mmCIF file of C-alpha atoms and ligand atoms in Angstrom:
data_model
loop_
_atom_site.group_PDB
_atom_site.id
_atom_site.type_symbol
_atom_site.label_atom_id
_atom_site.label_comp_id
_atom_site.label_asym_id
_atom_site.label_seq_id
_atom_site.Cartn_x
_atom_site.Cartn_y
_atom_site.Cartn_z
ATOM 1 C CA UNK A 1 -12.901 5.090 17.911
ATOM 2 C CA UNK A 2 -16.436 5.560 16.931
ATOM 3 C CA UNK A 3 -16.725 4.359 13.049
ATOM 4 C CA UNK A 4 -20.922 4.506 13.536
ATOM 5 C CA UNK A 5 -22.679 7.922 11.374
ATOM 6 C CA UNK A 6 -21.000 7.380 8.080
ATOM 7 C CA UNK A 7 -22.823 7.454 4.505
ATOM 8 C CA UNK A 8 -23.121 4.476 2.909
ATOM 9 C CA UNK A 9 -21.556 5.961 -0.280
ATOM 10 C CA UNK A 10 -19.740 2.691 -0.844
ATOM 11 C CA UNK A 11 -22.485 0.452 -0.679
ATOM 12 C CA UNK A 12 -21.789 -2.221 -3.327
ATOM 13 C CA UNK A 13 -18.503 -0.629 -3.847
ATOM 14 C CA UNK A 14 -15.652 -3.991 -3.885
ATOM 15 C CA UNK A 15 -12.056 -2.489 -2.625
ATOM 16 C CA UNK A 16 -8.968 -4.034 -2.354
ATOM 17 C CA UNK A 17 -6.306 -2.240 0.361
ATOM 18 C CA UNK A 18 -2.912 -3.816 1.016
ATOM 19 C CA UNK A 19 -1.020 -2.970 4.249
ATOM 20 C CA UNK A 20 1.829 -3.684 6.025
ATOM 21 C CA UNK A 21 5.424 -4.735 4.745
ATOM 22 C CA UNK A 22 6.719 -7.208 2.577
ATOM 23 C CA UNK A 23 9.343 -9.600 3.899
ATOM 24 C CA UNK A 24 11.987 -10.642 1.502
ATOM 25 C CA UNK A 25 13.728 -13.745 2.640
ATOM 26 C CA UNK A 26 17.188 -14.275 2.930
ATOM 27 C CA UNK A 27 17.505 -18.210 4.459
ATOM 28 C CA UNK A 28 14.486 -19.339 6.380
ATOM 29 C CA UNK A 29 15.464 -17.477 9.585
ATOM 30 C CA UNK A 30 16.123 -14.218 7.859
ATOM 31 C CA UNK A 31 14.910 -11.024 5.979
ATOM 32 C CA UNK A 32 14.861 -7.747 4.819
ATOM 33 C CA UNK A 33 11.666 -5.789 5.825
ATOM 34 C CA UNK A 34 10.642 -2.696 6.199
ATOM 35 C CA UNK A 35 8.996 -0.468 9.245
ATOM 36 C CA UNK A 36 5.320 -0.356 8.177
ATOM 37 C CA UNK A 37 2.992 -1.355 11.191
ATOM 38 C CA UNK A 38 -0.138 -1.496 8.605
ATOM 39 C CA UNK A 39 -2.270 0.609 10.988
ATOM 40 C CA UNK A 40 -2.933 3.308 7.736
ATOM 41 C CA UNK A 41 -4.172 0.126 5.954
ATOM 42 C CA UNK A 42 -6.071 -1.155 8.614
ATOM 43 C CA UNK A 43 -7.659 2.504 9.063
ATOM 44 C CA UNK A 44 -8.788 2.095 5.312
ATOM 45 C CA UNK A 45 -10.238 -0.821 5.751
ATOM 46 C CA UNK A 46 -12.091 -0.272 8.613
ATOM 47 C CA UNK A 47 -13.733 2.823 7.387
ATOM 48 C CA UNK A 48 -14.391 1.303 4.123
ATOM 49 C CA UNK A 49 -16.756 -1.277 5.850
ATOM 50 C CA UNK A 50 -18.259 1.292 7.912
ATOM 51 C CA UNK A 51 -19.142 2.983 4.519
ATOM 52 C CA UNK A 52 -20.904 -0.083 3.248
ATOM 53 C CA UNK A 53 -17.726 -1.458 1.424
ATOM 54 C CA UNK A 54 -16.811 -4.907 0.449
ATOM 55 C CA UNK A 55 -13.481 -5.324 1.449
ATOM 56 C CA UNK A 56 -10.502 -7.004 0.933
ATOM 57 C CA UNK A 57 -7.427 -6.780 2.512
ATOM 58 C CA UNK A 58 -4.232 -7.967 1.685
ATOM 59 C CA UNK A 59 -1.592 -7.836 4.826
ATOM 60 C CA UNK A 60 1.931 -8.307 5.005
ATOM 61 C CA UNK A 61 3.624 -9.241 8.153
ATOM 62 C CA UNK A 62 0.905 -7.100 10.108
ATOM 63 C CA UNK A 63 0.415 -7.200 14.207
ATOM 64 C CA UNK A 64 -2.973 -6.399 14.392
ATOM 65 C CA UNK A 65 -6.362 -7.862 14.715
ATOM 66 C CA UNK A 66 -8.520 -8.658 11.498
ATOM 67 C CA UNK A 67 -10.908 -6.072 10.651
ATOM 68 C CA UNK A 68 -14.711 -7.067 11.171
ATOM 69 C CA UNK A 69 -16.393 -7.487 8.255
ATOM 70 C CA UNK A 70 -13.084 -7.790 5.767
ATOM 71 C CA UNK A 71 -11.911 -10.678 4.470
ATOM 72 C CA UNK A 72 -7.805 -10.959 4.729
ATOM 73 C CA UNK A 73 -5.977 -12.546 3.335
ATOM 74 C CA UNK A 74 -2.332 -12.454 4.941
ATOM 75 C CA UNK A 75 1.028 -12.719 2.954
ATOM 76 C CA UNK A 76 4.641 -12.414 3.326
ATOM 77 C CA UNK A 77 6.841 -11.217 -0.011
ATOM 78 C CA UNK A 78 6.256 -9.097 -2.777
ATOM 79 C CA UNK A 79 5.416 -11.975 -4.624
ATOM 80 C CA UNK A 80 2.713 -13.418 -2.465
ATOM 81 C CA UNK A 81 1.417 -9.580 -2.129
ATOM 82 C CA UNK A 82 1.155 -9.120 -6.085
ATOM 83 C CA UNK A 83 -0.725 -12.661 -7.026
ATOM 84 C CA UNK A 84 -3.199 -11.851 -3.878
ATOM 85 C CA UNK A 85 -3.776 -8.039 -5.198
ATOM 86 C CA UNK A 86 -4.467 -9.233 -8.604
ATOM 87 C CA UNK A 87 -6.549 -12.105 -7.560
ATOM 88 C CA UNK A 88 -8.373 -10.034 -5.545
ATOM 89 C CA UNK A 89 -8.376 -7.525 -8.059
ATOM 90 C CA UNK A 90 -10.955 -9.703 -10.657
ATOM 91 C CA UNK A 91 -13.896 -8.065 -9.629
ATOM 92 C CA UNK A 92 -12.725 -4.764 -7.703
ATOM 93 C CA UNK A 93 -13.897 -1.002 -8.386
ATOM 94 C CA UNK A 94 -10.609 0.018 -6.730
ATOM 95 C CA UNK A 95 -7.314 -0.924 -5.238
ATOM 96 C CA UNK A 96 -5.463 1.418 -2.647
ATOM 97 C CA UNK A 97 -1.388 0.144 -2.276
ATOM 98 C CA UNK A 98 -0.998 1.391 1.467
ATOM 99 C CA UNK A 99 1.697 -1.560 1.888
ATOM 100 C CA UNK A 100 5.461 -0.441 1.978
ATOM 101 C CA UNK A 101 6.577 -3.536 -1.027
ATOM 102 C CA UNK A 102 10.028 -4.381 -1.056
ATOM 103 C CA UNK A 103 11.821 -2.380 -3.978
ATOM 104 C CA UNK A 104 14.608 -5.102 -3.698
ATOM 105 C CA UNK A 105 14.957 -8.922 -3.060
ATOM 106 C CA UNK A 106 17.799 -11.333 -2.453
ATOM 107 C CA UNK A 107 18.532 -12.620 -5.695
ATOM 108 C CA UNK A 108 18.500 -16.783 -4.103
ATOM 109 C CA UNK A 109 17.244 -17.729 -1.236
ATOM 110 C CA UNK A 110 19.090 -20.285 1.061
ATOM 111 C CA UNK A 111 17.162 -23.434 1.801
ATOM 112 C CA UNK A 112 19.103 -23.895 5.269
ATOM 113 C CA UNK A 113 20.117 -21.075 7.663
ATOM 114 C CA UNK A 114 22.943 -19.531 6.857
ATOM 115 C CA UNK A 115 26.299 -20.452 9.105
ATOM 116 C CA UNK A 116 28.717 -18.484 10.820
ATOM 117 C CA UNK A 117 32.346 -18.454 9.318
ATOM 118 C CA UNK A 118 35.638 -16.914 10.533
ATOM 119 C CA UNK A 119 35.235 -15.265 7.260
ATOM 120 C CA UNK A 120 33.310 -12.666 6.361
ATOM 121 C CA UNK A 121 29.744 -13.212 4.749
ATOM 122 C CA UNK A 122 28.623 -12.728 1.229
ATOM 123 C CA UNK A 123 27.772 -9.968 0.198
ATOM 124 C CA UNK A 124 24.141 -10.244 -0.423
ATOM 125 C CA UNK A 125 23.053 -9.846 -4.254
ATOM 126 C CA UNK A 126 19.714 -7.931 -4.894
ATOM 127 C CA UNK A 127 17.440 -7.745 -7.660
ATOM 128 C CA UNK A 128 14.388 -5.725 -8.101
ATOM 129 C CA UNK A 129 10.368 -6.646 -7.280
ATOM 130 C CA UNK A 130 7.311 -6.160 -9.695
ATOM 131 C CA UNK A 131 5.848 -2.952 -9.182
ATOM 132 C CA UNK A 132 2.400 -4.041 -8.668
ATOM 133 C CA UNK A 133 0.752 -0.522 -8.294
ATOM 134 C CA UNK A 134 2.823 0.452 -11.753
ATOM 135 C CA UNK A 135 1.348 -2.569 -12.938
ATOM 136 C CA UNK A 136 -2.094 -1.804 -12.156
ATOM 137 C CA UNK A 137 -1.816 1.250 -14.032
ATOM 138 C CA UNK A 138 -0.613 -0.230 -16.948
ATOM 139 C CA UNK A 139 -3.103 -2.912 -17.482
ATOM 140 C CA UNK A 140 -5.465 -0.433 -17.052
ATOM 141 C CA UNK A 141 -3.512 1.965 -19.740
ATOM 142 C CA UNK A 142 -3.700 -0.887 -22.031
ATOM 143 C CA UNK A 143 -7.241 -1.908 -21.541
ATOM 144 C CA UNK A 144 -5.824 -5.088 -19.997
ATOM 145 C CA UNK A 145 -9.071 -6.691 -18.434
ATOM 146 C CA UNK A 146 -9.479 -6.973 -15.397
ATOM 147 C CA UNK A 147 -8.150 -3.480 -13.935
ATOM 148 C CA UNK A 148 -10.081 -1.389 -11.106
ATOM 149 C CA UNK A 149 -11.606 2.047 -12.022
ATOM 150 C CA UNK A 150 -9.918 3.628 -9.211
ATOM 151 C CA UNK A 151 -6.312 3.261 -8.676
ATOM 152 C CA UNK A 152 -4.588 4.399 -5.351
ATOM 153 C CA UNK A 153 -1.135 4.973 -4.376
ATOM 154 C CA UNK A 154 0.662 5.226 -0.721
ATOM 155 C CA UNK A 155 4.345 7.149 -1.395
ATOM 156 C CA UNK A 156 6.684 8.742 1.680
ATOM 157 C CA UNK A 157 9.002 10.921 1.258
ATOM 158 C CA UNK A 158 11.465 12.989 3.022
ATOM 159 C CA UNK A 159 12.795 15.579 0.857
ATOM 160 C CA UNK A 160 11.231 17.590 -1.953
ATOM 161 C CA UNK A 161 7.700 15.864 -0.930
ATOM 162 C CA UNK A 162 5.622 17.819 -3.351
ATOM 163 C CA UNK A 163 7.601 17.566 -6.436
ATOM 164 C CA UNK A 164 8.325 14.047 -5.925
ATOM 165 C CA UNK A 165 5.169 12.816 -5.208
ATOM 166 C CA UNK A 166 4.050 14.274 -8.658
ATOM 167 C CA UNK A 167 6.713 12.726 -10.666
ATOM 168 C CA UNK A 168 5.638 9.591 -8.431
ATOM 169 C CA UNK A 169 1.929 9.881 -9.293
ATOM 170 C CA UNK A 170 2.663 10.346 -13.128
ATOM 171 C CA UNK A 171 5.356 7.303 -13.504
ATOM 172 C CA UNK A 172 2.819 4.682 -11.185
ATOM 173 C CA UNK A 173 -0.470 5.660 -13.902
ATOM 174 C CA UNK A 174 -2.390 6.140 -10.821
ATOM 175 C CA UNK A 175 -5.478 8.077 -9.960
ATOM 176 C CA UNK A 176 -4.450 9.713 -6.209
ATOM 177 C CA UNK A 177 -1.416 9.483 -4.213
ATOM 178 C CA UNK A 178 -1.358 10.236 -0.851
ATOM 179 C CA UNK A 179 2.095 11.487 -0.037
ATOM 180 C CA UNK A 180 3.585 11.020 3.008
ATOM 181 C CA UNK A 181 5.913 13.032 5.095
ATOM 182 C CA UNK A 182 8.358 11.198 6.936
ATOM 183 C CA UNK A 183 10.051 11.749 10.183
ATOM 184 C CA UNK A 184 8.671 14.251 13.154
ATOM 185 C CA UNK A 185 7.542 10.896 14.333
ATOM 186 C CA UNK A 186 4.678 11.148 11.952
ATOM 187 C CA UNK A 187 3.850 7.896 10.056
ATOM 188 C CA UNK A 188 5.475 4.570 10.768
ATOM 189 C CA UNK A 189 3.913 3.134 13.847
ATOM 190 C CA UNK A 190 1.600 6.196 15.279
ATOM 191 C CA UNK A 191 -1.903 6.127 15.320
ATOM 192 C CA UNK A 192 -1.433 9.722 13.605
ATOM 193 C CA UNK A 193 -0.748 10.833 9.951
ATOM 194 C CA UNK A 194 -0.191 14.061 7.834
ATOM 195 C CA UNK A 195 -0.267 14.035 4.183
ATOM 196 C CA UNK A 196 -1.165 15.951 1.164
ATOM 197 C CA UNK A 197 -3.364 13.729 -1.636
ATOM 198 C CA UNK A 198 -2.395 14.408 -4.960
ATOM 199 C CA UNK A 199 -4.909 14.087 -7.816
ATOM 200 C CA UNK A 200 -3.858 13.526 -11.375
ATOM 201 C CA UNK A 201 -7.278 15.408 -12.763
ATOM 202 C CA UNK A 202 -7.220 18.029 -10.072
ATOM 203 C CA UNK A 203 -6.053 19.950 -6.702
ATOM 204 C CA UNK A 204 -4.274 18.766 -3.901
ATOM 205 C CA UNK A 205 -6.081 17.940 -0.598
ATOM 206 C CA UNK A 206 -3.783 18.464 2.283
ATOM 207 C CA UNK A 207 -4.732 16.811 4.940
ATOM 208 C CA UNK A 208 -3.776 17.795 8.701
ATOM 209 C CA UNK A 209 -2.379 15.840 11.377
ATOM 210 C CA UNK A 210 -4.661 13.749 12.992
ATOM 211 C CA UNK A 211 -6.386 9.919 13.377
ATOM 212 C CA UNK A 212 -4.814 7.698 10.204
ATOM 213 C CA UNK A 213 -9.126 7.170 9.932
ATOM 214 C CA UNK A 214 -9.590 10.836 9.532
ATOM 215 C CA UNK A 215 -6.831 10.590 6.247
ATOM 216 C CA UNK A 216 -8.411 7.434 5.447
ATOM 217 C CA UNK A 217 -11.989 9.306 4.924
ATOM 218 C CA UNK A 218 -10.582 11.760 3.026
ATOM 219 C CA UNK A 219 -8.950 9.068 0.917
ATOM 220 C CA UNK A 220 -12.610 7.690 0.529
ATOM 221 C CA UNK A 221 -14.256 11.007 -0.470
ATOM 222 C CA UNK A 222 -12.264 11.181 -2.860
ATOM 223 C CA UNK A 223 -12.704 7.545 -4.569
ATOM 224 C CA UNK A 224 -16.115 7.713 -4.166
ATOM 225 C CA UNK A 225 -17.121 10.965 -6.265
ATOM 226 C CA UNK A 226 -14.559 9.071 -8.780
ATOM 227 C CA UNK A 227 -16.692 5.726 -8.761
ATOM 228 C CA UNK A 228 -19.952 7.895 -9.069
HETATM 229 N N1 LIG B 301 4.626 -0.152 -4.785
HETATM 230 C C1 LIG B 301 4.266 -1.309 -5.447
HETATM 231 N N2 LIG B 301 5.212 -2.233 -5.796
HETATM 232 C C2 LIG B 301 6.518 -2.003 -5.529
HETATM 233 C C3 LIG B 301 6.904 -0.821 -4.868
HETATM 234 C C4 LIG B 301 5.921 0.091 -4.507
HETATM 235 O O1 LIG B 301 3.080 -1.507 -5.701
HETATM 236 N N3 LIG B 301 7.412 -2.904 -5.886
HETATM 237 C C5 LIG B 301 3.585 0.832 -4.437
HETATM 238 C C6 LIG B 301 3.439 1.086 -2.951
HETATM 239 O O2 LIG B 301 2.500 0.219 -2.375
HETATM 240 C C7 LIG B 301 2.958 2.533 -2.925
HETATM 241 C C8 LIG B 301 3.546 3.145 -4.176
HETATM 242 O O3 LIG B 301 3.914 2.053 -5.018
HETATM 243 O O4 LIG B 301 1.563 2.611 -3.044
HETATM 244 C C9 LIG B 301 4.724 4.034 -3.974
HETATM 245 O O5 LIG B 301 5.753 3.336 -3.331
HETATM 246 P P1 LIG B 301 7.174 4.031 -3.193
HETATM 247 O O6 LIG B 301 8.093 3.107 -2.494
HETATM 248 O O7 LIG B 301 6.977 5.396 -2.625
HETATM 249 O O8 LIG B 301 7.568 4.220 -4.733
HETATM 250 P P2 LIG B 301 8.757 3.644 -5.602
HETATM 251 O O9 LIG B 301 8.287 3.682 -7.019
HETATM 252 O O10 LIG B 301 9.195 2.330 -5.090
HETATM 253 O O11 LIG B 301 9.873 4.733 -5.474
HETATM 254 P P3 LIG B 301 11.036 4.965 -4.349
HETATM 255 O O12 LIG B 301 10.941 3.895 -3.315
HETATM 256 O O13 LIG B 301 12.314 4.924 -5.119
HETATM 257 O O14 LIG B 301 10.751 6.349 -3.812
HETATM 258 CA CA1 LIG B 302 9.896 1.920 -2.931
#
């Protein structure tokens, strides 16, 4: 894909994008994860740089080759994925979440793989991650220094999209969400995307089906005119 004849209209501009999935771990064999293949991250990224960006991105558990001209910095949990974004974070103008984070982890993790038994296992206790893009929209709420200017959010859904991804957008304190629909054999793992961008000082920008760089231009229109 050709990323050559875009403006420079982030020239200067420092962004943070996470991608991928977080891995929770259960023993040191084991997880729970998630199905994101970080290819709508890596899309970001890419045309980021080719807008003159400085970029970094934050991947979790992602198959694919570093971005030229990024700097990535590769992590596992939720955990690991929060203390990057907010290190990262210190001098950014803008963080998109594209990452699907781990809502739950085990509650211990066991230092030696766990054995079969004639018995059945455990059950396995969960308890709940930060929510890092929440948290970015608090500090900024707050005034708590450092926070970007431009706060992103990634959400999927499968029912009610519209309705929850505005309840979504109002509870996370962030500036755009770009809502997902799931299923069709849109999203997870295709180099194509749909999704409708929801603005919490204006319209929505539906986006058609097509290249996850043509949804991740869009995404940069629209963070640019709000860094102007
Ligand atoms: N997110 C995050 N930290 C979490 C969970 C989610 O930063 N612990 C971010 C994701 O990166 C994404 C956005 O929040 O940008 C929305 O994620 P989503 O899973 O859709 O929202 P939740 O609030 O977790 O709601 P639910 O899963 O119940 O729909
Ligand atoms: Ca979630």
């Amino acid at each position: 894909r050709v990323l050559a004849g875009r403006p420079a209209d982030l020239a200067g501009r420092r962004l943070v994008i996470s991608a991928g999935g977080t891995r929770e771990a259960i023993d040191p064999v084991r997880f729970i994860g998630n199905r994101s293949s970080g290819l709508q991250g890596y899309a970001l990224a890419r045309t980021a740089v080719a807008r003159g960006a400085e970029v970094t991105l934050v991947a979790a558990n992602v198959a694919l080759p570093d971005p030229a001209g990024a700097t990535v910095v590769r992590v596992e949990s939720a955990a690991e994925l929060r203390a990057a974004v907010l290190e990262a974070m210190e001098d950014a103008d803008a963080v998109v979440m594209a990452a699907a984070v781990a809502d739950f982890r085990p509650a211990a993790q066991s230092g030696s793989k766990i054995k079969k038994t004639s018995a059945d296992p455990d059950p396995i206790h969960l308890v709940k991650n930060p929510d890092i893009l929440a948290e970015l929209g608090e500090r900024r709420r707050e005034g708590l220094k450092p926070y970007p200017s431009v706060i992103v959010g990634f959400a999927a859904e499968t029912d009610d999209v519209l309705a929850n991804g505005r309840a979504k957008l109002a509870r996370k304190g962030c500036d755009l969400l770009v809502v997902n629909q799931v299923g069709d054999n849109l999203a997870f793992g295709t180099p194509d995307n749909a999704a409708v961008v929801l603005a919490a000082d204006g319209e929505p920008v539906e986006i058609p089906r097509g290249p996850k760089e043509d949804l991740a231009d869009v995404v940069w229109d629209l963070v640019a005119r709000r860094l102007a």
